[in-house]
Short mmCIF file of C-alpha atoms in Angstrom, two decimals:
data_model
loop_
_atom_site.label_atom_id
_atom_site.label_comp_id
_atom_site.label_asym_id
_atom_site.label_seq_id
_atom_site.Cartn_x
_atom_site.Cartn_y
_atom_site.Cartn_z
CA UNK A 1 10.55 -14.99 -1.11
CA UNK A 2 8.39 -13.23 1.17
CA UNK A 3 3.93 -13.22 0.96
CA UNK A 4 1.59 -13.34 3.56
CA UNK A 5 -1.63 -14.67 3.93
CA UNK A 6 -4.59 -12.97 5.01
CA UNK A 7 -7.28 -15.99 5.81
CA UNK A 8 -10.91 -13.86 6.04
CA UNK A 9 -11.58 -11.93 2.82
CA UNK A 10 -14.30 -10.61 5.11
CA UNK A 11 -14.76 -10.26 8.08
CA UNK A 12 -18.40 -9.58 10.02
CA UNK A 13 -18.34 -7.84 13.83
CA UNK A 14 -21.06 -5.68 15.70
CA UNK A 15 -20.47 -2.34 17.06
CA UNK A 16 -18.44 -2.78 20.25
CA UNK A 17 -17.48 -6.35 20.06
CA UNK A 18 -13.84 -7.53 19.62
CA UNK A 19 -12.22 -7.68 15.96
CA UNK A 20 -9.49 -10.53 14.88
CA UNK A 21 -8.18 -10.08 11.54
CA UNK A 22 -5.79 -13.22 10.79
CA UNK A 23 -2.51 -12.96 8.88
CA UNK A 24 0.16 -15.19 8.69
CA UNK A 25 3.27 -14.36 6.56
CA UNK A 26 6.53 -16.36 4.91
CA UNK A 27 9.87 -14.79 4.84
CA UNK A 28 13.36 -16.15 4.23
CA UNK A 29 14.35 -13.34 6.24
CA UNK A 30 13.64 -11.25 9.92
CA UNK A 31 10.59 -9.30 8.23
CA UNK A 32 9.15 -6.39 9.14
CA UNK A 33 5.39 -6.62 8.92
CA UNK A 34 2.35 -3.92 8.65
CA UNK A 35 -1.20 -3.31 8.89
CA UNK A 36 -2.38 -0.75 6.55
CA UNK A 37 -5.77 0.49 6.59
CA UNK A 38 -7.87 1.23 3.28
CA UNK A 39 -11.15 3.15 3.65
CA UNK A 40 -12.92 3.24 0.07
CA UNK A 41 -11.57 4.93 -2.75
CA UNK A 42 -8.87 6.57 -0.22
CA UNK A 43 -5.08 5.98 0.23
CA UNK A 44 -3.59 3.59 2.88
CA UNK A 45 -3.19 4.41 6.38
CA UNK A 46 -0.59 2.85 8.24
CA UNK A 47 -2.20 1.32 11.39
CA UNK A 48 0.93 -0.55 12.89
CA UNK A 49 4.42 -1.74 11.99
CA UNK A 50 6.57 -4.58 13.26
CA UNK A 51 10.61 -4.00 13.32
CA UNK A 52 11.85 -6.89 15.06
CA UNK A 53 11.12 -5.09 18.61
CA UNK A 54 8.97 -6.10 20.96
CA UNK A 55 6.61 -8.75 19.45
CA UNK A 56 3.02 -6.96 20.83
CA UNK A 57 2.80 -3.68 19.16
CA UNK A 58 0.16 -1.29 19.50
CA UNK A 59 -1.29 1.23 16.36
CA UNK A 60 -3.22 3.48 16.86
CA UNK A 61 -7.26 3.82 17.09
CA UNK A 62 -6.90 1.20 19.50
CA UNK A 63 -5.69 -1.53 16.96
CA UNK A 64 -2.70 -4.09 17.98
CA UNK A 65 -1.02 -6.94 16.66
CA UNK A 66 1.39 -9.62 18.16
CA UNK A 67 3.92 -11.00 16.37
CA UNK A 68 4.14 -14.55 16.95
CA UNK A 69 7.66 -16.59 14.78
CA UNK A 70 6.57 -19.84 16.39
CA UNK A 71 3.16 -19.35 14.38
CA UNK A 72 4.41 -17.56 11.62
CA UNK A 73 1.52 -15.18 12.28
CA UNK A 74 0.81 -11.12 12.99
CA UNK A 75 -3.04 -10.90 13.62
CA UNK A 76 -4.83 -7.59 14.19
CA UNK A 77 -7.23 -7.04 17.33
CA UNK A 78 -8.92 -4.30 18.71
CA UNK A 79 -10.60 -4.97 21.72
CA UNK A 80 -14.20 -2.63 21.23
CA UNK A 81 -15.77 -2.21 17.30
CA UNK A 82 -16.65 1.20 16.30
CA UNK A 83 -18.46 1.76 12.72
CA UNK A 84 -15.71 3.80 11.53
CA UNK A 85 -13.49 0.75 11.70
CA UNK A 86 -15.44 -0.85 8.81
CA UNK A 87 -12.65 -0.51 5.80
CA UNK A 88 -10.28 -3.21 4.22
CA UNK A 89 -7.49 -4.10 6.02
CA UNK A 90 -4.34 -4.98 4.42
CA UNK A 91 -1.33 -7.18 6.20
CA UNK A 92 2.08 -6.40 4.32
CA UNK A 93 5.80 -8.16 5.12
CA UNK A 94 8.89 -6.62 3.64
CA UNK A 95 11.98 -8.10 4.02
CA UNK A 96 14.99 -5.92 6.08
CA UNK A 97 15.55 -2.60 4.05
CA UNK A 98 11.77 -1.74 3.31
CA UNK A 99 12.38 -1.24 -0.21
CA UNK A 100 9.37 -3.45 -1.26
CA UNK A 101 6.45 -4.46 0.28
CA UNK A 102 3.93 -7.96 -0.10
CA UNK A 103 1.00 -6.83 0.48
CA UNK A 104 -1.87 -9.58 1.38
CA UNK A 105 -5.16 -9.63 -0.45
CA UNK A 106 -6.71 -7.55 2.32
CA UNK A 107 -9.84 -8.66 4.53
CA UNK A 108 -12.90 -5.91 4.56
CA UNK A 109 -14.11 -5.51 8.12
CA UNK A 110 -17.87 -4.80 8.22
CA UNK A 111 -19.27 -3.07 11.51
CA UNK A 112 -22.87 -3.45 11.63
CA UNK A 113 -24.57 -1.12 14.36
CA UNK B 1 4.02 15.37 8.82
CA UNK B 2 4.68 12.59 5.83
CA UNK B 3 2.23 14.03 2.98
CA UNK B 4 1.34 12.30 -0.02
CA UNK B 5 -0.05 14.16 -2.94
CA UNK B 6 -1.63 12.79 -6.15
CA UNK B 7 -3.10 14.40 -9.05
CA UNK B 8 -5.12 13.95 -10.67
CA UNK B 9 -7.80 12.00 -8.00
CA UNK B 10 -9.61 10.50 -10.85
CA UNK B 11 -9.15 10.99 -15.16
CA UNK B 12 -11.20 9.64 -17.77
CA UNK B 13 -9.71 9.19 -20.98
CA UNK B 14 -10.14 7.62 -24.62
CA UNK B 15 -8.54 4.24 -25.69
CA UNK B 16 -5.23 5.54 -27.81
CA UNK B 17 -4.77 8.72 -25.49
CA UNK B 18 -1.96 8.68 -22.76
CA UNK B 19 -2.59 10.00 -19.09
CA UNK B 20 -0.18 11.61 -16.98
CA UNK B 21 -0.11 10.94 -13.72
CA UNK B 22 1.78 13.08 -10.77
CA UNK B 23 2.91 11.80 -7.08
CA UNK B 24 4.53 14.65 -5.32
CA UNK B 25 5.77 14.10 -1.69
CA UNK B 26 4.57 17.71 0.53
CA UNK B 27 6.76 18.29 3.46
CA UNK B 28 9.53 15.79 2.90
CA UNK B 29 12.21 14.26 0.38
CA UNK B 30 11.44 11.30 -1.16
CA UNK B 31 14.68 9.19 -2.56
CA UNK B 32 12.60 6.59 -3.64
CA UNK B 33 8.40 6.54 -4.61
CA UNK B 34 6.92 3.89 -5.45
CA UNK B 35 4.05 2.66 -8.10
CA UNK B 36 1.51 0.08 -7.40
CA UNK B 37 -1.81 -0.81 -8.99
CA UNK B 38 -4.86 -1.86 -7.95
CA UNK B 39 -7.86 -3.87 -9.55
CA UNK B 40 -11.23 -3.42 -8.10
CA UNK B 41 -11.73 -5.40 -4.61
CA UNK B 42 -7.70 -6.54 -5.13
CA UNK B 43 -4.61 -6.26 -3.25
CA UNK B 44 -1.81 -3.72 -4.55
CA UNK B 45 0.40 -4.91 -6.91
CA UNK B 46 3.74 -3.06 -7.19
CA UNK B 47 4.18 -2.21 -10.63
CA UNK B 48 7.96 -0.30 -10.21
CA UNK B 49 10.15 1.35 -8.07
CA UNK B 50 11.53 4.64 -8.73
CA UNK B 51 14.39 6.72 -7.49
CA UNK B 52 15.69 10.01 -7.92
CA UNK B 53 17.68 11.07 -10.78
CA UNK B 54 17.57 7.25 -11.85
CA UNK B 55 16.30 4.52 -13.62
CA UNK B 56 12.95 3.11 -12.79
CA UNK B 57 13.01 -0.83 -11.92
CA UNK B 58 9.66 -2.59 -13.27
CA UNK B 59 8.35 -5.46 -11.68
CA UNK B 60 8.07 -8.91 -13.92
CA UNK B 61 5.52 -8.43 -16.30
CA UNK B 62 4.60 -4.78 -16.70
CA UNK B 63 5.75 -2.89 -19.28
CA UNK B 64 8.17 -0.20 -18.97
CA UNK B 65 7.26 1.34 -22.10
CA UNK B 66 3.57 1.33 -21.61
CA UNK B 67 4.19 2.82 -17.79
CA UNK B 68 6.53 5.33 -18.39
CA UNK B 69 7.68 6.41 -14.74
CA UNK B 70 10.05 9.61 -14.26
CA UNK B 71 11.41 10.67 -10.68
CA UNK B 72 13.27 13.81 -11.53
CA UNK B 73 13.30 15.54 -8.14
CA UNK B 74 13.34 14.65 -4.46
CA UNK B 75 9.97 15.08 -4.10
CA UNK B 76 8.14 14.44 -7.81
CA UNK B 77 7.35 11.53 -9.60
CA UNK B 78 5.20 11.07 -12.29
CA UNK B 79 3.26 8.25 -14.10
CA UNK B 80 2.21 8.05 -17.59
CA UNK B 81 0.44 5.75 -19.15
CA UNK B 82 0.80 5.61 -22.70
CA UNK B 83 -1.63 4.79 -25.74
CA UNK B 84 -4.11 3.64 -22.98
CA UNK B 85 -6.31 0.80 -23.26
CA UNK B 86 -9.98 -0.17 -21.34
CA UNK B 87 -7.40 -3.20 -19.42
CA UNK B 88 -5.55 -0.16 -17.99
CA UNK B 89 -8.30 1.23 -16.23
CA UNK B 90 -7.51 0.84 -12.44
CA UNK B 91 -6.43 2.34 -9.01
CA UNK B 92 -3.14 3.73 -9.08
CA UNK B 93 -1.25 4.66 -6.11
CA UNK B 94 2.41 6.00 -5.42
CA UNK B 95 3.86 5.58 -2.58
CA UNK B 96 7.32 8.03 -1.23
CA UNK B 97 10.41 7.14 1.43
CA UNK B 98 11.93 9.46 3.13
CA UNK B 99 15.56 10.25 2.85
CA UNK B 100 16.72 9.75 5.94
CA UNK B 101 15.41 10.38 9.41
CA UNK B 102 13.00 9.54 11.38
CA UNK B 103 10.65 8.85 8.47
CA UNK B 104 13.32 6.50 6.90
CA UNK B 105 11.21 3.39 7.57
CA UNK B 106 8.14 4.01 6.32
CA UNK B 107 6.20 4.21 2.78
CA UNK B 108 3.69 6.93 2.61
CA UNK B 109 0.89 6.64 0.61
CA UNK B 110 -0.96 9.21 -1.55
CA UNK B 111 -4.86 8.97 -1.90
CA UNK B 112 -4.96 7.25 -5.33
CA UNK B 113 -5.81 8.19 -8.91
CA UNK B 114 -8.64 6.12 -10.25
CA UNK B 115 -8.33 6.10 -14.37
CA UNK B 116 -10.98 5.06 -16.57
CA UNK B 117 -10.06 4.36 -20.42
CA UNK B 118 -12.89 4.49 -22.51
#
């Protein structure tokens, strides 16, 4: 069975400092992992996907993620904060096909000026 | 590219009535959409998977009579919720694949329909 794990239901940064939103995921199979991005009462963006490529993948607004098998793990950076960043973040695995996806319980990213 | 419509944005309804509501993929084909629901300050929970001219498969637990799901073109796919209760108010959002091509990967999300069952 696949699931991930998303370990900060919140998650507190200042304009311009560096974000690091954890995830770490179980699959009995290669997964393909996500980062969606929620703002309120909107649909999901996708930010980034993982397809078994290479393992550091870049999204776009300036958000990344490295896959890392040895750590079982697919955390979301962005080097520099901006206030429109602050939404709820959502770290999804679905196993080969992409007919379902896990989606984690999401993290909310607050920017504070 | 990869529009995902839903309508209505938000409904509010009375306990007994049954909503209907529409996911409708814009400048693409969707084989399959998708259903999932979502409780305030919750993850998304996939409630079914539908595909065209099919069959809708319901996740464990939700009821395919209650969330009655039809998919009867390649780019239209409706949810209604029948004899609706308070416990079915909620965020619901579909989600379409493309066909084939380039998009073939990826789920597209529409905005959401927030229903509230008085």
């Amino acid at each position: 069975a696949q699931s991930v794990t998303q370990l900060d239901s919140h998650v507190s940064v200042s304009e311009g400092t560096p974000v690091l939103l954890r995830c770490n995921y179980s699959s009995s199979y290669s997964p393909s992992l996500f980062w969606y991005v929620q703002h309120p009462n909107k649909g999901l963006q996708l930010l980034l996907k993982y397809t078994s490529a290479a393992t550091l993948v870049k999204g776009i607004n300036g958000f990344e993620a490295e896959f890392k098998k040895s750590e079982t793990s697919f955390h979301l950076t962005k080097p520099s904060a901006h206030m429109s960043d602050a939404a709820e973040y959502f770290c999804v695995v679905s196993p080969w096909g992409f007919q379902k996806l896990v989606f984690g319980t999401g993290t909310r990213l607050l920017v504070s000026p | 590219g990869a529009v995902v419509s839903q309508h209505p944005s938000w409904v509010i309804c009375k306990s007994g009535t049954s909503v209907k509501i529409e996911c409708r993929s814009l400048d693409f084909q969707a084989t399959t959409m998708f259903w999932y629901r979502q409780f305030p300050k919750q993850s998304l929970m996939l409630m079914a998977t539908s595909n065209e001219g099919s069959k809708a498969t319901y996740e464990q637990g939700v009821e395919k009579d209650k969330f009655l799901i039809n998919h009867a073109s390649l780019t239209l796919s409706t949810l209604t919720v029948t004899s609706a209760h308070p416990e079915d108010s909620s965020f619901y959002i579909c989600s379409a694949r493309e066909v084939a091509g380039v998009l073939y990967n990826e789920q597209f999300f529409g905005p959401g329909t927030r229903l509230t069952v008085l």
